[in-house]
Tab-separated table of C-alpha atoms in Angstrom:
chain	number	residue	atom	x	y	z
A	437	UNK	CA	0.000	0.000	0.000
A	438	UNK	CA	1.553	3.464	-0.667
A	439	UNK	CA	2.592	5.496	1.955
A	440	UNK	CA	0.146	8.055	1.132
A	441	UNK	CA	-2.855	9.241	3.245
A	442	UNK	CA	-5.672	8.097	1.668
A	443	UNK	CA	-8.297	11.325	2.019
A	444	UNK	CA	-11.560	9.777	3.003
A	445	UNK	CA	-14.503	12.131	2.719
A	446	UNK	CA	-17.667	12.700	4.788
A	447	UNK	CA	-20.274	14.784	5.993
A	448	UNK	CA	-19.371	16.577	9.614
A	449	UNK	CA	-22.433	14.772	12.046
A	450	UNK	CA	-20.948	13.031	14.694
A	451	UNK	CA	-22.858	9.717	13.161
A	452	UNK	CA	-21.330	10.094	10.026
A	453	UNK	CA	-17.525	10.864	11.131
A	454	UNK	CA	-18.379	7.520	13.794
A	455	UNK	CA	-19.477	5.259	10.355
A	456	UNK	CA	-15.988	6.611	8.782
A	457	UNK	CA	-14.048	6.147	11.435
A	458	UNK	CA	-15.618	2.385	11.652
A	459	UNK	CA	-14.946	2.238	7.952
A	460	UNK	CA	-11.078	3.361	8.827
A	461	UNK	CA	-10.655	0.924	11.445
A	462	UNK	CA	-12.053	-2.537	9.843
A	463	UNK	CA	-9.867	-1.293	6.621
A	464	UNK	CA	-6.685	-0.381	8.809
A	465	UNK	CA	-7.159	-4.319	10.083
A	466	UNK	CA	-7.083	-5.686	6.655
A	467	UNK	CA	-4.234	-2.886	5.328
A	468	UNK	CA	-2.610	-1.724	8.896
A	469	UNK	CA	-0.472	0.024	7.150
A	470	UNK	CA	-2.963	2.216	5.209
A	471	UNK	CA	-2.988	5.460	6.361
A	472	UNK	CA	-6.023	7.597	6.279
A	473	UNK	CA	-7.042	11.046	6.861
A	474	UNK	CA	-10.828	12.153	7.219
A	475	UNK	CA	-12.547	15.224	5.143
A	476	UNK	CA	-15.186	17.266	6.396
A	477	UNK	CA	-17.466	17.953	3.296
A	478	UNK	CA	-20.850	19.925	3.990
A	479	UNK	CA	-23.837	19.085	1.786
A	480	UNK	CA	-26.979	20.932	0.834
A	481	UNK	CA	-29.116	18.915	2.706
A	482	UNK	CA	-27.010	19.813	6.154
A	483	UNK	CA	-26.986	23.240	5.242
A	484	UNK	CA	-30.593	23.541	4.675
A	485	UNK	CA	-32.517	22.557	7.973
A	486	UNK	CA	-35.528	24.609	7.872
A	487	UNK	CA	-37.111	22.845	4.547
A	488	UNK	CA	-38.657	19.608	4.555
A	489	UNK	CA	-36.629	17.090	2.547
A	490	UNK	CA	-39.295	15.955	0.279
A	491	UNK	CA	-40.248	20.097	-0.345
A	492	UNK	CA	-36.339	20.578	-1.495
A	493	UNK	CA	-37.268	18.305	-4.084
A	494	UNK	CA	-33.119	17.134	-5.001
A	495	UNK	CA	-31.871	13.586	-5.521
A	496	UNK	CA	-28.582	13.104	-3.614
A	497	UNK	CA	-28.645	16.221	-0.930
A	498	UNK	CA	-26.353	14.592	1.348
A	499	UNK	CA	-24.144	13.006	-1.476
A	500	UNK	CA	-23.554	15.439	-4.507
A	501	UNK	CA	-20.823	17.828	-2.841
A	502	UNK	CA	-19.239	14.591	-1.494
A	503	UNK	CA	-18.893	12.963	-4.812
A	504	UNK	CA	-17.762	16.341	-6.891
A	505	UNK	CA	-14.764	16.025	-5.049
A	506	UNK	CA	-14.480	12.843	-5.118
A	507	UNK	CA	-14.689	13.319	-8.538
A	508	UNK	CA	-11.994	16.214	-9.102
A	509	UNK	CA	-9.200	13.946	-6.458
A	510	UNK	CA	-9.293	16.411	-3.953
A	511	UNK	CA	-10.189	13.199	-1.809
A	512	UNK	CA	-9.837	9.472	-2.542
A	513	UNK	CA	-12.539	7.889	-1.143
A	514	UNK	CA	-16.045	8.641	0.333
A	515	UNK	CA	-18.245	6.855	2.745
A	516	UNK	CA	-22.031	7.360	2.798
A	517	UNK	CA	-25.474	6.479	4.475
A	518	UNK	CA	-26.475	3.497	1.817
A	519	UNK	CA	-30.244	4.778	2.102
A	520	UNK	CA	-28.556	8.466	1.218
A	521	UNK	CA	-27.498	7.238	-2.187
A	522	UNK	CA	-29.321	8.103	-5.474
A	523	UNK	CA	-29.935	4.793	-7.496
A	524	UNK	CA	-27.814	6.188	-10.320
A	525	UNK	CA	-24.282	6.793	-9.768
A	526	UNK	CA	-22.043	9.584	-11.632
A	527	UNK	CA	-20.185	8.397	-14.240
A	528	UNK	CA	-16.287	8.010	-13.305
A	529	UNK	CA	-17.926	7.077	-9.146
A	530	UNK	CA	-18.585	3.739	-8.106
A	531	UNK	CA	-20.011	2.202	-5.450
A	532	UNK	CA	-17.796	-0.605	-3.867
A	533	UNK	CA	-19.526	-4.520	-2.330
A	534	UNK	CA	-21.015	-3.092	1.081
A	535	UNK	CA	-19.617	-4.047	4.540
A	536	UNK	CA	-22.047	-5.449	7.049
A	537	UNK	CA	-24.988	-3.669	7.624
A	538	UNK	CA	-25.644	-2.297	11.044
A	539	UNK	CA	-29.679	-2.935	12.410
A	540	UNK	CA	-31.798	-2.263	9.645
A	541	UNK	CA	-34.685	-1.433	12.062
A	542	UNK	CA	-36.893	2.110	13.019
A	543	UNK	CA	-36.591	2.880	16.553
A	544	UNK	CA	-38.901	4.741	18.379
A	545	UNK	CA	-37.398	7.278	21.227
A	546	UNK	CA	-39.994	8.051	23.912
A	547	UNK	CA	-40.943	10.440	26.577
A	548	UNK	CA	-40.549	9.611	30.134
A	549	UNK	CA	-43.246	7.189	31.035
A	550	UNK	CA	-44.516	5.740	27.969
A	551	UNK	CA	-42.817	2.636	27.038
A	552	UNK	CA	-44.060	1.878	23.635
A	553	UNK	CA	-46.402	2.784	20.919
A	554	UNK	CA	-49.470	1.593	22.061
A	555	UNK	CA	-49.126	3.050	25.429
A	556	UNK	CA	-48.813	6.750	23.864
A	557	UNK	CA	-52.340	8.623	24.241
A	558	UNK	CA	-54.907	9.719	21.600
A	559	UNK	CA	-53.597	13.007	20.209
A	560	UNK	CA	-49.961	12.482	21.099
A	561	UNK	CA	-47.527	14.113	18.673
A	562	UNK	CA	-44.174	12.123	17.502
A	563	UNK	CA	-41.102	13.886	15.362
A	564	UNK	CA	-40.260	12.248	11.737
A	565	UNK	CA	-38.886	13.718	8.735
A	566	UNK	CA	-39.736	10.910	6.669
A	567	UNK	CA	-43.078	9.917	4.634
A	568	UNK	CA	-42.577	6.266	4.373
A	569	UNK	CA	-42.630	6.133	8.949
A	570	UNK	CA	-45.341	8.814	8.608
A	571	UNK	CA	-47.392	6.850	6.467
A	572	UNK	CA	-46.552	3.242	8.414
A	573	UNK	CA	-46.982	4.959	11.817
A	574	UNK	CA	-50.573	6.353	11.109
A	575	UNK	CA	-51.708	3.160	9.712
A	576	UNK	CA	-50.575	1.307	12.918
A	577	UNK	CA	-52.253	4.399	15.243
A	578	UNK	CA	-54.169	6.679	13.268
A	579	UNK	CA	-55.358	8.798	16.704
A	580	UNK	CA	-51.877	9.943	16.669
A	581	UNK	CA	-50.085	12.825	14.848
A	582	UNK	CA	-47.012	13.533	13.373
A	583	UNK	CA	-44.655	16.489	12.682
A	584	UNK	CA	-41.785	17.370	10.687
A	585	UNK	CA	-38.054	16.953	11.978
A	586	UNK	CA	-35.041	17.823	10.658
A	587	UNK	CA	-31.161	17.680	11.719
A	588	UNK	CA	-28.904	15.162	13.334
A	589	UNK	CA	-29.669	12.740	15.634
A	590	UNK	CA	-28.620	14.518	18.210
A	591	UNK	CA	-30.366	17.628	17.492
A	592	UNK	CA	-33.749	15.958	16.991
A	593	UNK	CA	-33.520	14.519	20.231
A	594	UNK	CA	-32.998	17.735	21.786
A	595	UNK	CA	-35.907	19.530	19.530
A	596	UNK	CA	-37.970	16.320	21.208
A	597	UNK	CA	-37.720	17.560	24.785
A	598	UNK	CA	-37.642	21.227	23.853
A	599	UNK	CA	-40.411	21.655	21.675
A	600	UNK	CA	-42.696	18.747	23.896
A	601	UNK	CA	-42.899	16.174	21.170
A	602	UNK	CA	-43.985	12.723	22.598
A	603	UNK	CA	-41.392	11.349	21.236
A	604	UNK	CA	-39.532	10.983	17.822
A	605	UNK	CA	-38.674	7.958	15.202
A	606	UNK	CA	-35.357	7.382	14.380
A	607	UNK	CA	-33.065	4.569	12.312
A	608	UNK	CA	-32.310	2.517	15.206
A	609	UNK	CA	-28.867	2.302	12.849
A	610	UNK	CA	-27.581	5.603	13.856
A	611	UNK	CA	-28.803	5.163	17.339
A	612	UNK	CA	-26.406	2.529	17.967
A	613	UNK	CA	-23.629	3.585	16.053
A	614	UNK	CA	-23.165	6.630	18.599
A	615	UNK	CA	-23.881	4.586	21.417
A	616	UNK	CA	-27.034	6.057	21.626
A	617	UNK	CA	-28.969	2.354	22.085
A	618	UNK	CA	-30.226	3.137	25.812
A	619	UNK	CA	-32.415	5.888	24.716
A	620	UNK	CA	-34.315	3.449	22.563
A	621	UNK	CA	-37.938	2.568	23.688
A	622	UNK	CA	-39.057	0.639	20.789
A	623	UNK	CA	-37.911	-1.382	17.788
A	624	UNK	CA	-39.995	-1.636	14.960
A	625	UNK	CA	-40.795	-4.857	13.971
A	626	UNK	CA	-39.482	-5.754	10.187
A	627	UNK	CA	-42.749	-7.860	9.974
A	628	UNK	CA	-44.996	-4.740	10.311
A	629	UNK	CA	-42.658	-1.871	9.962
A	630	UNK	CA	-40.735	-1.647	6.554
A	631	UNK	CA	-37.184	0.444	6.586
A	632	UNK	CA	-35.946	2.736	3.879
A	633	UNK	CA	-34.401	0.596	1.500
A	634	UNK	CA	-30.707	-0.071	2.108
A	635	UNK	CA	-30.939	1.506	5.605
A	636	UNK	CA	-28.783	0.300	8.175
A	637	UNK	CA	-25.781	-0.375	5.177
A	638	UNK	CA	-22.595	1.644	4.669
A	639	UNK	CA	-21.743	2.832	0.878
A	640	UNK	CA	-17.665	3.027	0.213
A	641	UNK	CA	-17.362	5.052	-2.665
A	642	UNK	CA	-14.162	5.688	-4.983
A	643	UNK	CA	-13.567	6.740	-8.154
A	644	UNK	CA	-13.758	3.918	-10.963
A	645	UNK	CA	-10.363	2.211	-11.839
A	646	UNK	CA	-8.922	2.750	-8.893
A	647	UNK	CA	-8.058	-0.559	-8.583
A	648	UNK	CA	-6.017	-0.357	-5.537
A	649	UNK	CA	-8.702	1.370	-3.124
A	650	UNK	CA	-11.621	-0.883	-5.086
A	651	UNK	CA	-9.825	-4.069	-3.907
A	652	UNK	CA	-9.122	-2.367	-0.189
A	653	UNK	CA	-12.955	-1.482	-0.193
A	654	UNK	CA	-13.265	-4.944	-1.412
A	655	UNK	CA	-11.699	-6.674	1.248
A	656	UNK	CA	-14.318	-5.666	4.121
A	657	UNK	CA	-17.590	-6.352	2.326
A	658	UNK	CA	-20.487	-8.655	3.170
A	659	UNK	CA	-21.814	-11.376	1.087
A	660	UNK	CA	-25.501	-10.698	2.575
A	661	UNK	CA	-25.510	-7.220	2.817
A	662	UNK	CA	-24.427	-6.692	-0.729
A	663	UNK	CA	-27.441	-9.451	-1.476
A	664	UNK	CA	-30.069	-7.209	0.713
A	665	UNK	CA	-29.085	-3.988	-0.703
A	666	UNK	CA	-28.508	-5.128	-4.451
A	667	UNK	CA	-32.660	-5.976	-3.889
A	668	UNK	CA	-33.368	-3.081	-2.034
A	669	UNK	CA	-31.639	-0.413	-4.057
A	670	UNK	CA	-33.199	-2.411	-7.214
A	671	UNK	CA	-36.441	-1.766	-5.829
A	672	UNK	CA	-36.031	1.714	-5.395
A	673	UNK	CA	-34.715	2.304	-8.509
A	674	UNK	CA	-37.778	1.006	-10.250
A	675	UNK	CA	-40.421	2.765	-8.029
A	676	UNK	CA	-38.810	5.974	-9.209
A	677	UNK	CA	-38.743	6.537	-5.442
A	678	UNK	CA	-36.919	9.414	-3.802
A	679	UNK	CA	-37.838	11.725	-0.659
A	680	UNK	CA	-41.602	12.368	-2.064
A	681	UNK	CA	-43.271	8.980	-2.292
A	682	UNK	CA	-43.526	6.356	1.176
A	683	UNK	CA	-41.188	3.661	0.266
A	684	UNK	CA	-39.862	0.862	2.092
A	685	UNK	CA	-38.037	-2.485	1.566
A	686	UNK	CA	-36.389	-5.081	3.246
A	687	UNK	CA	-34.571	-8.462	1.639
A	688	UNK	CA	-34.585	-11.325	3.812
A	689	UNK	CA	-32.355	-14.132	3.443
A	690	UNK	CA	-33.075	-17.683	4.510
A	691	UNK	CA	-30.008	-20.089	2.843
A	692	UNK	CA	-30.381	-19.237	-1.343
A	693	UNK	CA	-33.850	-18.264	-0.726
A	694	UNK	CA	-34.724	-14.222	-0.900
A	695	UNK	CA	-37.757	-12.604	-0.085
A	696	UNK	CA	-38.559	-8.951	-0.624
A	697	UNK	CA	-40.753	-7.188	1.433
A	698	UNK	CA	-41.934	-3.745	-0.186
A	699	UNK	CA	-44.063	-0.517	0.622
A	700	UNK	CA	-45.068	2.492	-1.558
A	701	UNK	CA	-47.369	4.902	-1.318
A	702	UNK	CA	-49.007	7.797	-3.132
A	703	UNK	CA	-47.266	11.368	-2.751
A	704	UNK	CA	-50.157	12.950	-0.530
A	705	UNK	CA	-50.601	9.559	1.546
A	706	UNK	CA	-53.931	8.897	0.548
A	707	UNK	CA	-52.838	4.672	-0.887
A	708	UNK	CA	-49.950	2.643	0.280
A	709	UNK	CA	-49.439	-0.871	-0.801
A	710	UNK	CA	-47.029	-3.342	1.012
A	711	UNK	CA	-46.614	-6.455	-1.144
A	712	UNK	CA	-43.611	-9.222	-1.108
A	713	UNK	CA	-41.699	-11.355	-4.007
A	714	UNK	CA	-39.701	-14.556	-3.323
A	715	UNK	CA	-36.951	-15.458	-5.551
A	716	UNK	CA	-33.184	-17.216	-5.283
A	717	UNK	CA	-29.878	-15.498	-4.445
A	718	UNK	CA	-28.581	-14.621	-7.804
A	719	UNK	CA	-32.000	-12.910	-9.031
A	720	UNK	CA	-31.985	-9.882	-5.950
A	721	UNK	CA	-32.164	-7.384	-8.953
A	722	UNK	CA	-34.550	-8.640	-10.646
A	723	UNK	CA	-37.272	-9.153	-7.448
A	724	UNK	CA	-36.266	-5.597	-6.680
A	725	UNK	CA	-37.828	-4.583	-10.126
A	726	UNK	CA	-40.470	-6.945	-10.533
A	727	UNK	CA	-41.917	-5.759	-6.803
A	728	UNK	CA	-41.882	-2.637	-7.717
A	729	UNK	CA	-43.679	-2.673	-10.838
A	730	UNK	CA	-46.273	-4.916	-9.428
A	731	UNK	CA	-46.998	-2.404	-6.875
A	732	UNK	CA	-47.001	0.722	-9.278
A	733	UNK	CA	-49.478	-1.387	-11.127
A	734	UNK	CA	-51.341	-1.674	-8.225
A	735	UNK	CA	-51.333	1.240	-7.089
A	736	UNK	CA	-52.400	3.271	-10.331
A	737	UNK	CA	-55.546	0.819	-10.533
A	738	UNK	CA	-56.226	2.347	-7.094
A	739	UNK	CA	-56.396	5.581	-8.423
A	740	UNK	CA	-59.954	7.896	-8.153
């Protein structure tokens, strides 16, 4: 390995410097003499926290700034939220096999006193940013109401308390990456509580070609993971999904045999379909697009 710092690039949140820093240290055990040096890149989606995401209405807000310079070699090598990623990737970027994904799971995070979902009362107000747990939340309690949240985990847990929210939904991911697990009062169950697709995964990005950091990249990644998220990601693609449609997905894995869970919904809320596909390892992309256009189907039928 060259002597060289290898520039690795990120957004500044404490979560994402802790998933680069976990990045640094599983590659520093396969290459301990790789030397690395984190970059603090801000995005448009950190630097615009009064907006809802879905109202900015921009593919990649947490990604583009990152992968321009990635792009121009200002740094080497980029690590991402998965679930941050557009499906398409720049041309000259790629997206290396993923390393194992951390709990793919929502998390609920509750006042003081209520243990769980259905202990919260009629009328009780919880925090999300997101459409898809909007959507899945008010179908499981539709008494309840929700509000927009935006920021780091850390600052939506402190606009919880201060603004009296009863409490807030959060990728139980994160949560646990920043040791964060104790304030957890609920998981969501994957049976009736879909994730963003991909969430929970890690995305090493590097420029194409570069065969030395692909095969360092490489050398961390996750057989089932890259299975899950191949699915996932394929489904997402194919929905035409971004921040202003509910989507969900979630690829389980039971020996060679997949199964694809999926949700999407209509922009304003008013039809959401979860459906699932079975298939065989080897086919993940191909479930991923045949869910989704089953479901579009669906769902356009639906319509009036």
């Amino acid at each position: 390995m060259d002597a060289k710092k290898i520039k690795v690039g990120t957004r500044g949140s404490a979560l994402a410097l802790a998933q680069t820093e976990w990045v640094i240290a599983r590659l520093k055990e396969k290459s301990p003499e790789a030397q690395f040096e984190i970059e603090i890149i801000k995005t448009k989606g950190d630097k615009i926290l009064d907006v809802a995401l879905d109202k900015i209405g921009d593919k990649g807000l947490f990604v583009k700034e990152i992968e321009r310079e990635l792009l121009s070699g200002a740094i080497d090598m980029a690590v991402h939220s998965m679930k941050d990623m557009p499906s398409e990737t720049p041309s000259g970027l790629m997206i290396c096999k993923t390393p194992v994904r951390e709990d793919p799971r929502d998390a609920l995070v509750l006042r003081e006193g209520i243990g769980n979902l259905s202990e919260l009362p009629p009328g009780a107000v919880i925090g999300t940013g997101s459409k898809r747990r909007e959507c899945q939340l008010l179908s499981m309690r539709s008494d309840i109401k929700t509000t927009g949240i935006r920021g780091n985990i850390v600052t939506r847990l402190k606009k919880m308390s201060e603004q009296g929210m009863d409490g807030i939904m959060l990728a139980a991911a994160g949560l646990k990456r920043l040791g964060l697990e104790g304030r957890i009062s609920q998981y969501m169950s994957l049976d009736s509580f879909l994730p963003a697709p991909a969430q929970g995964a890690l995305a090493i990005q590097v420029r194409a070609g570069d065969s030395m950091l692909i095969s360092l990249a490489e050398s961390i990644s996750d057989n089932e993971t890259c299975i899950q998220t191949m699915a996932e990601r394929a489904f997402l693609e194919a929905s035409g999904g971004g921040c202003h449609m509910p989507i969900g997905a979630y690829c389980s894995i039971d020996g060679e045999r997949l199964r694809l869970d999926g949700l999407l919904g209509r922009e304003d809320g008013s039809a959401a379909v979860r459906r699932s596909i079975e298939g065989k390892a080897g086919e993940e992309s191909e479930l991923g697009r045949k869910l989704a256009q089953m479901m579009l189907k669906e769902l356009s039928g639906n319509e009036g």
